XYZ file of C-alpha atoms in Angstrom:
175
model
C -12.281 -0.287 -3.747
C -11.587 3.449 -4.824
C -7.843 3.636 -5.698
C -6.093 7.592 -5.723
C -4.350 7.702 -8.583
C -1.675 10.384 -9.903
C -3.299 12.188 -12.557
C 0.029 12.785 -14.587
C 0.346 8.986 -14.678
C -3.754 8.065 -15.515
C -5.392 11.191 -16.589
C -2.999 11.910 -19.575
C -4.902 10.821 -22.427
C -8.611 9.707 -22.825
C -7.916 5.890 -23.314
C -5.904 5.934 -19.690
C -8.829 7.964 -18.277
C -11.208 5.661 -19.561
C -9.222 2.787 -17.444
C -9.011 4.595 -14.654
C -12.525 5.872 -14.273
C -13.561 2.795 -14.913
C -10.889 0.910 -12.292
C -11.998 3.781 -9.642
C -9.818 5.888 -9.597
C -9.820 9.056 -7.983
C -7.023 12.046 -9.813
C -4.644 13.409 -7.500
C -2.163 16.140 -8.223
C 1.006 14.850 -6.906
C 3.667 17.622 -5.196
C 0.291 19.599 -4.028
C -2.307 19.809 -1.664
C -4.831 18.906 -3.904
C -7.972 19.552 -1.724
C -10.440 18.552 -4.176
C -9.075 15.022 -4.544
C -8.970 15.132 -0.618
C -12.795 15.778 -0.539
C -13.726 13.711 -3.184
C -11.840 10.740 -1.238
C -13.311 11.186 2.078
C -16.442 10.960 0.482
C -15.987 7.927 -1.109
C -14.099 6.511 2.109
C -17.313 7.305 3.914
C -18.868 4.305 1.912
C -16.730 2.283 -0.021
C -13.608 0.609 0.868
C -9.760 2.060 -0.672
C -6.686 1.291 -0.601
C -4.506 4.301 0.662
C -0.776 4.280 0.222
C 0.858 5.976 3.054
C 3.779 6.944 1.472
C 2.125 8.601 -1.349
C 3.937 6.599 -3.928
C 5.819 3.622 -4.959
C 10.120 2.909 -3.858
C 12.072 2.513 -6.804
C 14.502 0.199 -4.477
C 11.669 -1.535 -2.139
C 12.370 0.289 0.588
C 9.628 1.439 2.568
C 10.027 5.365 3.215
C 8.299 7.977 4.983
C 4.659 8.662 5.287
C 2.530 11.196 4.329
C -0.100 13.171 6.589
C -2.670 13.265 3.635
C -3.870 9.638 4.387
C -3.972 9.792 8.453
C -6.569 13.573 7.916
C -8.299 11.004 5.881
C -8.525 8.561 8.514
C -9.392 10.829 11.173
C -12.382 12.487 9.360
C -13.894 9.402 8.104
C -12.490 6.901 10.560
C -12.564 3.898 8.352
C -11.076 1.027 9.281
C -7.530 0.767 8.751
C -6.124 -2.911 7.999
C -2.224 -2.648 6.541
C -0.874 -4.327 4.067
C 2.731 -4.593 2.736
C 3.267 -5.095 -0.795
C 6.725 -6.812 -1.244
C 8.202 -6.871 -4.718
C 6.783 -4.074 -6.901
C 9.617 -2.367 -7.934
C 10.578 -5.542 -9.590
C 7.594 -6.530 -11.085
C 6.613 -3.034 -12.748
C 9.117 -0.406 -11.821
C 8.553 3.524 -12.087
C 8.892 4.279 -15.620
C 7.462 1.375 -17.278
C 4.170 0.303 -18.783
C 4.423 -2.868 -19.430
C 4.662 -5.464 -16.027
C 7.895 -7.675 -16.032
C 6.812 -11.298 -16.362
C 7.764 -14.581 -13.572
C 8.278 -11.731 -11.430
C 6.951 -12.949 -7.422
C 5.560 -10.133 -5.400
C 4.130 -10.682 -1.811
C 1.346 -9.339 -0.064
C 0.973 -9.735 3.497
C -2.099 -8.133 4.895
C -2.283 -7.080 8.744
C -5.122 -6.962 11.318
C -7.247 -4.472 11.700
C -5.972 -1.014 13.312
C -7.426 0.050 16.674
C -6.980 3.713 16.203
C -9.757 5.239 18.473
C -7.176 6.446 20.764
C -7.048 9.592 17.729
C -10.701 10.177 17.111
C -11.047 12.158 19.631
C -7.984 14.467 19.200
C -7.844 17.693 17.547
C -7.693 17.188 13.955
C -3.798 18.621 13.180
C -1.040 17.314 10.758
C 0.722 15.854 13.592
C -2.389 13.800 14.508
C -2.510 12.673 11.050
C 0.872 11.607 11.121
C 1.178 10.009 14.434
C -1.470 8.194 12.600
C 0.354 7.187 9.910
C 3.479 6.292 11.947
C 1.172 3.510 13.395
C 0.521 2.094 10.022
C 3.885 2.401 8.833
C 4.831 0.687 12.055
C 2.285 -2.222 11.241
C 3.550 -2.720 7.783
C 7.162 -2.049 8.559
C 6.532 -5.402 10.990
C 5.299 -7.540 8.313
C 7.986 -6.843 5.789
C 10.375 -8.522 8.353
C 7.608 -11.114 8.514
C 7.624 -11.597 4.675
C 11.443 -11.515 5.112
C 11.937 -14.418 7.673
C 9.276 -16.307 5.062
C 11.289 -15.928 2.129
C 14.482 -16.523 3.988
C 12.695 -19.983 4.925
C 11.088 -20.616 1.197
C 14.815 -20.070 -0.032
C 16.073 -22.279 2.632
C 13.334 -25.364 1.506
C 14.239 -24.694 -2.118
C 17.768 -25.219 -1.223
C 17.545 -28.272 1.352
C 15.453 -30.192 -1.755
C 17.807 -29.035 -4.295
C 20.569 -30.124 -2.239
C 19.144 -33.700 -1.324
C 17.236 -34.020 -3.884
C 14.244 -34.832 -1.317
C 10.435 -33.961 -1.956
C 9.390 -32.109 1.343
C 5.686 -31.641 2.386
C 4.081 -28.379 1.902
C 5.997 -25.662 3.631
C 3.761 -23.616 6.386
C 3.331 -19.782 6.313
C 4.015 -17.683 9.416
């Protein structure tokens, strides 16, 4: 899949470009509207899959914050489909800032259904369209990270129960 990538973080120096070219990656100037990385994605979107991160950028804390309009005009002029995904664990496993990812770190990725989003197509293409858009995503993945919650609640509940009792337990189901 085509990835956007900040082009202060991947386009500083010709060995990171060469990574990120090669990885798919699409510059973006962060803080602007960069229209020419707009146009270049929704002509990739138009026949390749990409991931598309709604908030623009990563939490520091693992919260998940507000979204951006930038994706949802994306979505309504290509109408792709839209299947969410929540990315638990990041922030611990390469935080802002560094280069290198922490090791024995566990992230979790939970991946949704598919979006029915017709209801949009045939609105007006605004902001708040896009972002009603977006608010439907966010909704989506804000629902699976109490998903991925109640699952690691359980795993640490298992881990705890065998540690406890000292009792090998069959394998544990996923939600």
């Amino acid at each position: 899949p085509w990835n956007p990538a900040a082009e202060e973080n991947f386009y500083r120096n010709s060995f990171l470009s060469w990574f990120a070219d090669n990885w798919k990656c699409i510059p973006v100037k962060r803080g602007r509207k960069d229209v020419g990385a707009i146009f270049r994605m929704a002509e990739a979107l138009r026949t390749s899959p990409m991931t598309l991160f709604p908030e623009g950028t990563r939490s520091r804390d693992g919260s998940i914050g507000r979204p951006r309009g930038g994706a949802g005009l994306l979505v309504l002029e290509t109408k792709p489909a839209v299947i969410p995904v929540c990315i638990d664990g990041m922030q611990r496993l390469l935080p802002i800032g560094k280069i290198f990812p922490r090791i024995f770190k566990t992230i979790y990725v939970y991946y949704g259904k598919p979006l029915d989003l017709s209801e949009f197509y045939g609105k007006e293409k605004s902001k708040e369209v896009a972002q009603a858009i977006m608010e439907r995503v966010m909704e989506n993945i804000r629902r699976m990270r109490s998903e991925i919650e109640v699952m690691k609640n359980k795993k640490r509940a298992f881990s705890l129960r065998a540690l406890l009792f000292g009792k090998k337990v069959g394998r544990q189901e996923a939600l």
